[in-house]
PDB file of C-alpha atoms in Angstrom:
ATOM      1  CA  MET A   1     122.068 282.085-176.311  1.00  0.00           C
ATOM      2  CA  ARG A   2     122.850 281.015-172.814  1.00  0.00           C
ATOM      3  CA  GLY A   3     120.444 283.657-171.459  1.00  0.00           C
ATOM      4  CA  LYS A   4     117.514 282.232-173.475  1.00  0.00           C
ATOM      5  CA  ILE A   5     118.193 278.701-172.245  1.00  0.00           C
ATOM      6  CA  LEU A   6     118.403 279.888-168.620  1.00  0.00           C
ATOM      7  CA  ARG A   7     115.057 281.713-168.833  1.00  0.00           C
ATOM      8  CA  LYS A   8     113.340 278.571-170.246  1.00  0.00           C
ATOM      9  CA  LEU A   9     114.669 276.421-167.352  1.00  0.00           C
ATOM     10  CA  ILE A  10     113.459 278.873-164.696  1.00  0.00           C
ATOM     11  CA  LEU A  11     109.992 279.127-166.332  1.00  0.00           C
ATOM     12  CA  GLY A  12     109.651 275.303-166.534  1.00  0.00           C
ATOM     13  CA  ALA A  13     110.553 274.843-162.879  1.00  0.00           C
ATOM     14  CA  ALA A  14     107.958 277.383-161.811  1.00  0.00           C
ATOM     15  CA  LEU A  15     105.218 275.696-163.862  1.00  0.00           C
ATOM     16  CA  SER A  16     106.077 272.237-162.425  1.00  0.00           C
ATOM     17  CA  CYS A  17     105.828 273.499-158.829  1.00  0.00           C
ATOM     18  CA  SER A  18     102.459 275.203-159.265  1.00  0.00           C
ATOM     19  CA  ALA A  19     100.709 272.283-160.994  1.00  0.00           C
ATOM     20  CA  PRO A  20     100.036 270.161-157.886  1.00  0.00           C
ATOM     21  CA  LEU A  21      98.546 273.107-156.044  1.00  0.00           C
ATOM     22  CA  GLN A  22      96.039 273.691-158.811  1.00  0.00           C
ATOM     23  CA  ALA A  23      94.972 269.997-158.739  1.00  0.00           C
ATOM     24  CA  ALA A  24      94.614 269.745-154.945  1.00  0.00           C
ATOM     25  CA  ALA A  25      91.155 269.365-153.377  1.00  0.00           C
ATOM     26  CA  PRO A  26      89.639 272.598-152.128  1.00  0.00           C
ATOM     27  CA  MET A  27      90.046 273.191-148.341  1.00  0.00           C
ATOM     28  CA  VAL A  28      86.946 272.417-146.251  1.00  0.00           C
ATOM     29  CA  SER A  29      86.215 274.575-143.216  1.00  0.00           C
ATOM     30  CA  SER A  30      86.016 272.788-139.837  1.00  0.00           C
ATOM     31  CA  ILE A  31      83.226 275.125-138.760  1.00  0.00           C
ATOM     32  CA  PRO A  32      79.806 273.644-139.618  1.00  0.00           C
ATOM     33  CA  GLN A  33      77.902 275.742-142.071  1.00  0.00           C
ATOM     34  CA  THR A  34      74.495 274.815-140.636  1.00  0.00           C
ATOM     35  CA  ARG A  35      73.339 273.887-137.098  1.00  0.00           C
ATOM     36  CA  PRO A  36      72.078 270.323-136.520  1.00  0.00           C
ATOM     37  CA  ASN A  37      68.336 269.822-136.424  1.00  0.00           C
ATOM     38  CA  LEU A  38      67.718 269.398-132.659  1.00  0.00           C
ATOM     39  CA  THR A  39      64.090 268.436-133.138  1.00  0.00           C
ATOM     40  CA  SER A  40      65.057 265.310-135.025  1.00  0.00           C
ATOM     41  CA  ALA A  41      67.837 264.257-132.625  1.00  0.00           C
ATOM     42  CA  ALA A  42      67.437 261.199-130.296  1.00  0.00           C
ATOM     43  CA  PRO A  43      65.763 262.066-126.967  1.00  0.00           C
ATOM     44  CA  VAL A  44      68.077 262.780-124.031  1.00  0.00           C
ATOM     45  CA  VAL A  45      67.944 260.102-121.282  1.00  0.00           C
ATOM     46  CA  SER A  46      68.276 261.356-117.706  1.00  0.00           C
ATOM     47  CA  SER A  47      71.137 259.927-115.635  1.00  0.00           C
ATOM     48  CA  ILE A  48      69.047 260.164-112.429  1.00  0.00           C
ATOM     49  CA  PRO A  49      67.824 256.643-111.495  1.00  0.00           C
ATOM     50  CA  ARG A  50      64.145 256.032-110.936  1.00  0.00           C
ATOM     51  CA  VAL A  51      63.053 255.806-107.308  1.00  0.00           C
ATOM     52  CA  ARG A  52      62.862 252.192-106.210  1.00  0.00           C
ATOM     53  CA  PRO A  53      60.035 251.040-103.939  1.00  0.00           C
ATOM     54  CA  THR A  54      61.065 250.953-100.288  1.00  0.00           C
ATOM     55  CA  ALA A  55      61.501 247.691 -98.392  1.00  0.00           C
ATOM     56  CA  THR A  56      58.570 248.666 -96.211  1.00  0.00           C
ATOM     57  CA  LYS A  57      56.324 249.060 -99.234  1.00  0.00           C
ATOM     58  CA  LEU A  58      57.450 245.765-100.680  1.00  0.00           C
ATOM     59  CA  ALA A  59      56.845 244.031 -97.360  1.00  0.00           C
ATOM     60  CA  ARG A  60      53.330 245.432 -97.166  1.00  0.00           C
ATOM     61  CA  GLU A  61      52.589 244.240-100.672  1.00  0.00           C
ATOM     62  CA  ARG A  62      53.751 240.745 -99.835  1.00  0.00           C
ATOM     63  CA  SER A  63      51.722 238.656 -97.445  1.00  0.00           C
ATOM     64  CA  ILE A  64      53.743 236.866 -94.791  1.00  0.00           C
ATOM     65  CA  GLU A  65      51.697 233.791 -95.617  1.00  0.00           C
ATOM     66  CA  THR A  66      53.323 233.722 -99.074  1.00  0.00           C
ATOM     67  CA  THR A  67      56.872 233.752 -97.675  1.00  0.00           C
ATOM     68  CA  PRO A  68      57.154 230.387 -95.916  1.00  0.00           C
ATOM     69  CA  ASN A  69      60.923 230.603 -95.351  1.00  0.00           C
ATOM     70  CA  ILE A  70      60.916 234.072 -93.770  1.00  0.00           C
ATOM     71  CA  ASP A  71      59.570 234.500 -90.272  1.00  0.00           C
ATOM     72  CA  THR A  72      58.091 237.736 -88.983  1.00  0.00           C
ATOM     73  CA  ALA A  73      61.228 238.799 -87.143  1.00  0.00           C
ATOM     74  CA  GLU A  74      63.400 238.354 -90.218  1.00  0.00           C
ATOM     75  CA  LEU A  75      60.898 240.317 -92.256  1.00  0.00           C
ATOM     76  CA  ILE A  76      60.943 243.149 -89.718  1.00  0.00           C
ATOM     77  CA  LEU A  77      64.732 243.248 -89.843  1.00  0.00           C
ATOM     78  CA  ALA A  78      64.644 243.226 -93.646  1.00  0.00           C
ATOM     79  CA  MET A  79      62.311 246.226 -93.520  1.00  0.00           C
ATOM     80  CA  GLY A  80      64.907 248.092 -91.493  1.00  0.00           C
ATOM     81  CA  GLN A  81      62.596 248.662 -88.561  1.00  0.00           C
ATOM     82  CA  ARG A  82      63.543 248.579 -84.916  1.00  0.00           C
ATOM     83  CA  PRO A  83      62.673 245.366 -83.086  1.00  0.00           C
ATOM     84  CA  LYS A  84      59.156 245.325 -81.739  1.00  0.00           C
ATOM     85  CA  THR A  85      58.384 244.877 -78.060  1.00  0.00           C
ATOM     86  CA  ALA A  86      57.390 241.327 -77.317  1.00  0.00           C
ATOM     87  CA  ALA A  87      54.979 242.739 -74.717  1.00  0.00           C
ATOM     88  CA  ARG A  88      52.473 243.248 -77.532  1.00  0.00           C
ATOM     89  CA  GLN A  89      52.094 239.494 -77.531  1.00  0.00           C
ATOM     90  CA  CYS A  90      53.251 238.559 -74.047  1.00  0.00           C
ATOM     91  CA  ARG A  91      51.887 241.731 -72.384  1.00  0.00           C
ATOM     92  CA  ASN A  92      55.093 242.278 -70.458  1.00  0.00           C
ATOM     93  CA  ASP A  93      56.974 245.535 -70.981  1.00  0.00           C
ATOM     94  CA  ALA A  94      60.165 244.025 -69.553  1.00  0.00           C
ATOM     95  CA  LEU A  95      60.493 241.823 -72.628  1.00  0.00           C
ATOM     96  CA  VAL A  96      62.111 243.328 -75.701  1.00  0.00           C
ATOM     97  CA  GLY A  97      62.338 241.444 -78.974  1.00  0.00           C
ATOM     98  CA  GLU A  98      59.996 240.286 -81.733  1.00  0.00           C
ATOM     99  CA  SER A  99      56.929 238.148 -82.054  1.00  0.00           C
ATOM    100  CA  ILE A 100      57.673 235.528 -84.690  1.00  0.00           C
ATOM    101  CA  ARG A 101      55.694 233.038 -86.699  1.00  0.00           C
ATOM    102  CA  ARG A 102      54.614 229.669 -85.413  1.00  0.00           C
ATOM    103  CA  ILE A 103      57.509 227.193 -85.384  1.00  0.00           C
ATOM    104  CA  PRO A 104      56.551 223.790 -86.762  1.00  0.00           C
ATOM    105  CA  GLY A 105      58.316 220.836 -85.170  1.00  0.00           C
ATOM    106  CA  GLU A 106      60.884 218.887 -87.133  1.00  0.00           C
ATOM    107  CA  LEU A 107      60.247 215.997 -84.751  1.00  0.00           C
ATOM    108  CA  PRO A 108      56.913 214.884 -83.236  1.00  0.00           C
ATOM    109  CA  GLY A 109      56.332 216.912 -80.083  1.00  0.00           C
ATOM    110  CA  CYS A 110      58.504 219.863 -81.137  1.00  0.00           C
ATOM    111  CA  GLY A 111      57.342 223.326 -82.151  1.00  0.00           C
ATOM    112  CA  VAL A 112      56.031 226.557 -80.640  1.00  0.00           C
ATOM    113  CA  LYS A 113      52.613 227.970 -81.426  1.00  0.00           C
ATOM    114  CA  GLU A 114      53.229 231.623 -80.497  1.00  0.00           C
ATOM    115  CA  PRO A 115      56.980 232.146 -79.985  1.00  0.00           C
ATOM    116  CA  VAL A 116      58.882 235.325 -79.245  1.00  0.00           C
ATOM    117  CA  ARG A 117      62.522 236.092 -79.893  1.00  0.00           C
ATOM    118  CA  LEU A 118      63.935 238.055 -76.976  1.00  0.00           C
ATOM    119  CA  THR A 119      66.961 240.334 -77.190  1.00  0.00           C
ATOM    120  CA  SER A 120      66.845 241.888 -73.704  1.00  0.00           C
ATOM    121  CA  VAL A 121      64.908 241.541 -70.455  1.00  0.00           C
ATOM    122  CA  HIS A 122      64.535 244.303 -67.876  1.00  0.00           C
ATOM    123  CA  GLY A 123      67.164 246.265 -69.784  1.00  0.00           C
ATOM    124  CA  ILE A 124      69.733 243.467 -69.586  1.00  0.00           C
ATOM    125  CA  GLN A 125      71.079 242.425 -72.988  1.00  0.00           C
ATOM    126  CA  LEU A 126      71.040 238.763 -73.967  1.00  0.00           C
ATOM    127  CA  SER A 127      74.192 237.407 -75.602  1.00  0.00           C
ATOM    128  CA  ARG A 128      72.044 235.864 -78.317  1.00  0.00           C
ATOM    129  CA  ALA A 129      68.384 236.099 -79.213  1.00  0.00           C
ATOM    130  CA  ALA A 130      66.385 233.608 -77.150  1.00  0.00           C
ATOM    131  CA  ILE A 131      63.280 231.959 -78.602  1.00  0.00           C
ATOM    132  CA  MET A 132      60.568 230.724 -76.247  1.00  0.00           C
ATOM    133  CA  ASP A 133      56.862 230.972 -75.518  1.00  0.00           C
ATOM    134  CA  CYS A 134      55.340 233.782 -73.458  1.00  0.00           C
ATOM    135  CA  ARG A 135      54.938 231.723 -70.293  1.00  0.00           C
ATOM    136  CA  THR A 136      58.658 230.936 -70.272  1.00  0.00           C
ATOM    137  CA  ALA A 137      59.535 234.532 -71.179  1.00  0.00           C
ATOM    138  CA  ASP A 138      57.477 235.779 -68.222  1.00  0.00           C
ATOM    139  CA  ALA A 139      59.231 233.332 -65.875  1.00  0.00           C
ATOM    140  CA  PHE A 140      62.576 234.506 -67.223  1.00  0.00           C
ATOM    141  CA  ALA A 141      61.617 238.126 -66.533  1.00  0.00           C
ATOM    142  CA  ILE A 142      60.511 237.325 -62.969  1.00  0.00           C
ATOM    143  CA  TRP A 143      63.763 235.488 -62.268  1.00  0.00           C
ATOM    144  CA  ILE A 144      65.879 238.373 -63.557  1.00  0.00           C
ATOM    145  CA  ASP A 145      63.884 240.983 -61.645  1.00  0.00           C
ATOM    146  CA  LYS A 146      63.435 239.141 -58.350  1.00  0.00           C
ATOM    147  CA  THR A 147      66.662 237.128 -58.177  1.00  0.00           C
ATOM    148  CA  VAL A 148      69.399 238.074 -60.641  1.00  0.00           C
ATOM    149  CA  ALA A 149      69.376 241.849 -60.148  1.00  0.00           C
ATOM    150  CA  PRO A 150      69.031 241.736 -56.314  1.00  0.00           C
ATOM    151  CA  GLU A 151      71.728 239.070 -55.855  1.00  0.00           C
ATOM    152  CA  PHE A 152      74.321 241.034 -57.808  1.00  0.00           C
ATOM    153  CA  LYS A 153      73.241 244.224 -56.081  1.00  0.00           C
ATOM    154  CA  LYS A 154      74.378 242.602 -52.830  1.00  0.00           C
ATOM    155  CA  VAL A 155      77.936 242.584 -54.195  1.00  0.00           C
ATOM    156  CA  ARG A 156      77.466 246.116 -55.578  1.00  0.00           C
ATOM    157  CA  ARG A 157      77.390 245.066 -59.181  1.00  0.00           C
ATOM    158  CA  GLN A 158      74.903 245.228 -62.050  1.00  0.00           C
ATOM    159  CA  VAL A 159      74.449 242.717 -64.847  1.00  0.00           C
ATOM    160  CA  GLU A 160      75.010 244.079 -68.343  1.00  0.00           C
ATOM    161  CA  VAL A 161      74.720 240.862 -70.358  1.00  0.00           C
ATOM    162  CA  ILE A 162      73.257 237.425 -69.678  1.00  0.00           C
ATOM    163  CA  ASP A 163      74.949 234.655 -71.625  1.00  0.00           C
ATOM    164  CA  VAL A 164      72.192 232.504 -73.120  1.00  0.00           C
ATOM    165  CA  VAL A 165      73.573 229.065 -73.915  1.00  0.00           C
ATOM    166  CA  ALA A 166      70.383 227.672 -75.465  1.00  0.00           C
ATOM    167  CA  SER A 167      66.697 228.358 -75.941  1.00  0.00           C
ATOM    168  CA  TYR A 168      64.433 226.746 -78.567  1.00  0.00           C
ATOM    169  CA  ASP A 169      66.001 223.643 -80.066  1.00  0.00           C
ATOM    170  CA  CYS A 170      64.051 220.715 -81.495  1.00  0.00           C
ATOM    171  CA  ARG A 171      65.857 217.786 -79.883  1.00  0.00           C
ATOM    172  CA  THR A 172      65.553 215.052 -77.300  1.00  0.00           C
ATOM    173  CA  ARG A 173      66.512 215.524 -73.651  1.00  0.00           C
ATOM    174  CA  ASN A 174      70.279 215.968 -73.377  1.00  0.00           C
ATOM    175  CA  ASN A 175      70.455 214.887 -77.040  1.00  0.00           C
ATOM    176  CA  GLN A 176      70.146 211.287 -75.960  1.00  0.00           C
ATOM    177  CA  PRO A 177      68.776 208.710 -78.431  1.00  0.00           C
ATOM    178  CA  GLU A 178      65.280 207.419 -77.688  1.00  0.00           C
ATOM    179  CA  ALA A 179      64.786 210.067 -74.983  1.00  0.00           C
ATOM    180  CA  LYS A 180      61.654 212.212 -74.729  1.00  0.00           C
ATOM    181  CA  ILE A 181      61.493 215.565 -76.482  1.00  0.00           C
ATOM    182  CA  SER A 182      63.288 218.235 -74.454  1.00  0.00           C
ATOM    183  CA  GLU A 183      61.406 221.250 -73.158  1.00  0.00           C
ATOM    184  CA  HIS A 184      63.780 223.194 -75.409  1.00  0.00           C
ATOM    185  CA  GLY A 185      61.954 221.607 -78.329  1.00  0.00           C
ATOM    186  CA  LYS A 186      58.686 223.091 -77.086  1.00  0.00           C
ATOM    187  CA  GLY A 187      59.966 226.634 -76.512  1.00  0.00           C
ATOM    188  CA  ARG A 188      59.689 226.195 -72.754  1.00  0.00           C
ATOM    189  CA  ALA A 189      63.349 226.279 -71.713  1.00  0.00           C
ATOM    190  CA  VAL A 190      66.322 228.602 -71.497  1.00  0.00           C
ATOM    191  CA  ASP A 191      69.889 227.813 -70.424  1.00  0.00           C
ATOM    192  CA  VAL A 192      72.159 230.461 -68.886  1.00  0.00           C
ATOM    193  CA  GLY A 193      75.918 230.006 -68.674  1.00  0.00           C
ATOM    194  CA  SER A 194      77.325 233.269 -67.305  1.00  0.00           C
ATOM    195  CA  PHE A 195      76.759 236.942 -66.491  1.00  0.00           C
ATOM    196  CA  VAL A 196      78.806 239.932 -67.654  1.00  0.00           C
ATOM    197  CA  LEU A 197      78.894 242.694 -65.041  1.00  0.00           C
ATOM    198  CA  ASP A 198      79.111 246.468 -65.369  1.00  0.00           C
ATOM    199  CA  ASN A 199      82.849 246.363 -64.613  1.00  0.00           C
ATOM    200  CA  GLY A 200      83.465 243.878 -67.447  1.00  0.00           C
ATOM    201  CA  GLN A 201      83.885 240.907 -65.136  1.00  0.00           C
ATOM    202  CA  ARG A 202      82.298 237.602 -66.165  1.00  0.00           C
ATOM    203  CA  VAL A 203      80.652 235.397 -63.548  1.00  0.00           C
ATOM    204  CA  SER A 204      80.451 231.838 -64.859  1.00  0.00           C
ATOM    205  CA  VAL A 205      78.229 229.052 -63.591  1.00  0.00           C
ATOM    206  CA  PHE A 206      80.968 226.514 -64.313  1.00  0.00           C
ATOM    207  CA  VAL A 207      83.838 228.493 -62.766  1.00  0.00           C
ATOM    208  CA  ASP A 208      82.045 230.266 -59.936  1.00  0.00           C
ATOM    209  CA  TRP A 209      79.757 227.527 -58.648  1.00  0.00           C
ATOM    210  CA  ASN A 210      82.445 226.848 -56.057  1.00  0.00           C
ATOM    211  CA  SER A 211      84.515 230.045 -56.231  1.00  0.00           C
ATOM    212  CA  ASP A 212      85.200 232.123 -53.114  1.00  0.00           C
ATOM    213  CA  ALA A 213      84.025 235.365 -54.734  1.00  0.00           C
ATOM    214  CA  PHE A 214      80.682 234.321 -56.256  1.00  0.00           C
ATOM    215  CA  ARG A 215      79.806 230.914 -54.836  1.00  0.00           C
ATOM    216  CA  ASN A 216      76.903 232.270 -52.791  1.00  0.00           C
ATOM    217  CA  THR A 217      75.671 234.460 -55.634  1.00  0.00           C
ATOM    218  CA  VAL A 218      75.579 231.753 -58.298  1.00  0.00           C
ATOM    219  CA  ARG A 219      73.937 229.237 -55.987  1.00  0.00           C
ATOM    220  CA  ALA A 220      71.339 231.842 -55.023  1.00  0.00           C
ATOM    221  CA  LEU A 221      70.589 232.396 -58.719  1.00  0.00           C
ATOM    222  CA  HIS A 222      69.998 228.673 -59.115  1.00  0.00           C
ATOM    223  CA  LYS A 223      67.750 228.516 -56.062  1.00  0.00           C
ATOM    224  CA  GLY A 224      65.827 231.648 -57.014  1.00  0.00           C
ATOM    225  CA  ALA A 225      64.814 230.136 -60.356  1.00  0.00           C
ATOM    226  CA  CYS A 226      62.798 227.494 -58.487  1.00  0.00           C
ATOM    227  CA  GLY A 227      59.273 228.876 -58.394  1.00  0.00           C
ATOM    228  CA  PRO A 228      59.112 230.964 -61.552  1.00  0.00           C
ATOM    229  CA  PHE A 229      60.304 227.837 -63.396  1.00  0.00           C
ATOM    230  CA  SER A 230      58.989 224.333 -62.821  1.00  0.00           C
ATOM    231  CA  THR A 231      62.328 222.666 -63.558  1.00  0.00           C
ATOM    232  CA  VAL A 232      65.782 223.974 -62.617  1.00  0.00           C
ATOM    233  CA  LEU A 233      68.969 221.974 -63.157  1.00  0.00           C
ATOM    234  CA  GLY A 234      72.479 223.088 -62.239  1.00  0.00           C
ATOM    235  CA  PRO A 235      76.049 221.784 -61.951  1.00  0.00           C
ATOM    236  CA  GLU A 236      75.099 219.283 -59.263  1.00  0.00           C
ATOM    237  CA  ALA A 237      72.202 217.791 -61.215  1.00  0.00           C
ATOM    238  CA  ASP A 238      74.214 215.676 -63.673  1.00  0.00           C
ATOM    239  CA  ARG A 239      77.123 215.847 -66.100  1.00  0.00           C
ATOM    240  CA  PHE A 240      74.958 217.499 -68.746  1.00  0.00           C
ATOM    241  CA  HIS A 241      74.497 220.658 -66.671  1.00  0.00           C
ATOM    242  CA  GLU A 242      77.955 221.295 -65.267  1.00  0.00           C
ATOM    243  CA  ASP A 243      78.424 224.617 -67.052  1.00  0.00           C
ATOM    244  CA  HIS A 244      74.967 226.212 -67.016  1.00  0.00           C
ATOM    245  CA  ILE A 245      71.626 226.570 -65.277  1.00  0.00           C
ATOM    246  CA  HIS A 246      68.750 224.955 -67.137  1.00  0.00           C
ATOM    247  CA  MET A 247      65.324 226.476 -66.483  1.00  0.00           C
ATOM    248  CA  ASP A 248      62.037 225.386 -68.028  1.00  0.00           C
ATOM    249  CA  THR A 249      58.290 225.695 -67.586  1.00  0.00           C
ATOM    250  CA  ALA A 250      57.351 222.059 -68.145  1.00  0.00           C
ATOM    251  CA  ARG A 251      53.663 221.497 -67.460  1.00  0.00           C
ATOM    252  CA  ARG A 252      53.711 219.310 -64.377  1.00  0.00           C
ATOM    253  CA  ASN A 253      51.318 218.754 -61.487  1.00  0.00           C
ATOM    254  CA  SER A 254      53.928 217.779 -58.913  1.00  0.00           C
ATOM    255  CA  GLY A 255      55.370 221.258 -58.307  1.00  0.00           C
ATOM    256  CA  SER A 256      58.855 222.490 -59.117  1.00  0.00           C
ATOM    257  CA  TYR A 257      61.746 220.106 -59.620  1.00  0.00           C
ATOM    258  CA  CYS A 258      65.031 221.788 -58.680  1.00  0.00           C
ATOM    259  CA  ARG A 259      68.382 220.074 -58.485  1.00  0.00           C
TER     260      ARG A 259
END
């Protein structure tokens, strides 16, 4: 009797364990049975960017006349080109820089019709780009070639950089109210404050006008500007010119004014 009961219990347990397996969902293979239809798939987009038009091409397509706030020099720099030689306009190979657009005057009497922006003259770098007309640029080149270079050669030195204090600036003379328009406002003036030599030494108009080492040199530079320029003002002219030499090509009939 006990044997029959034991066999029934074992058989019932076996049936209860196998029931869930029979009701389970059939296993699905992870391997796709068919390949996807490639012809109907979305097109593949290349990750290589399209070639953008170059700055040069864009500049050529845009007329300078339609870009009132960008002058020629700025456009040349934006195009990534090397600065042009100002000699193409001024016909002087010693002048390096760019020809730029006409500068309209903010005040009556200001402005430059055909300005150039110089970066170096006779191979001497300018501390900042100097804007002026060709007549003034030519006078600047003559002064550097005939006076600046020879005077420093006497002390066995060469000039590497000329410190330009000011060039074009639409303002009155010495920034004084009610005064006439300065020659700076006409692109006819350039102010020089110092000279950096090949040994790194700086010769300053303010410091060396009366120094033992360069007194004669600086005063000779001032004197030598008289002739190429029609007006030359230095430390002894007035309090406005204590630290630089002002040189301009004012159109006058009375000859050069040098002080």
